[in-house]
Amino acid sequence: MSLFNNKKVVVIGDRDGIPGPAIEECLKGTGCEVVFSSTECFV
């Protein structure tokens, strides 16, 4: 059982760090549903 089972997740990545799609890829197979994924620039 995963911490993310049956959870909805919002992914906000960083342009200079880890982008949203990379985090989303890591969450595959955890049982969660990614409802929003974005890569932002925090300056």
C-alpha positions as CSV (number, residue, x, y, z in Angstrom):
1,M,0.0,0.0,0.0
2,S,1.3,3.4,-1.0
3,L,1.0,6.7,0.7
4,F,-0.5,8.0,-2.5
5,N,-3.2,5.3,-3.1
6,N,-6.4,6.8,-4.3
7,K,-5.1,10.4,-3.8
8,K,-5.3,13.4,-6.2
9,V,-2.0,15.1,-6.6
10,V,-1.0,18.6,-7.9
11,V,2.6,18.7,-9.2
12,I,4.5,22.0,-9.4
13,G,8.0,21.6,-10.7
14,D,10.8,24.2,-11.0
15,R,12.4,25.2,-14.3
16,D,15.9,25.3,-12.7
17,G,15.3,22.2,-10.6
18,I,13.0,19.2,-11.2
19,P,10.4,19.8,-13.9
20,G,6.8,18.8,-13.4
21,P,6.8,16.0,-16.0
22,A,9.7,14.3,-14.3
23,I,7.9,14.4,-10.9
24,E,4.8,13.1,-12.6
25,E,6.8,10.2,-14.1
26,C,8.1,9.3,-10.7
27,L,4.5,9.1,-9.3
28,K,3.4,6.5,-11.9
29,G,2.6,3.3,-10.3
30,T,1.9,4.8,-6.9
31,G,-1.8,4.7,-7.2
32,C,-2.4,8.4,-7.3
33,E,-4.1,10.6,-9.9
34,V,-2.2,13.6,-11.1
35,V,-4.9,16.3,-11.7
36,F,-2.5,19.1,-12.6
37,S,1.2,19.2,-13.6
38,S,3.2,22.3,-14.4
39,T,6.8,23.6,-14.5
40,E,7.1,27.2,-13.2
41,C,10.0,29.7,-13.0
42,F,10.4,31.0,-9.4
43,V,12.5,34.1,-9.7
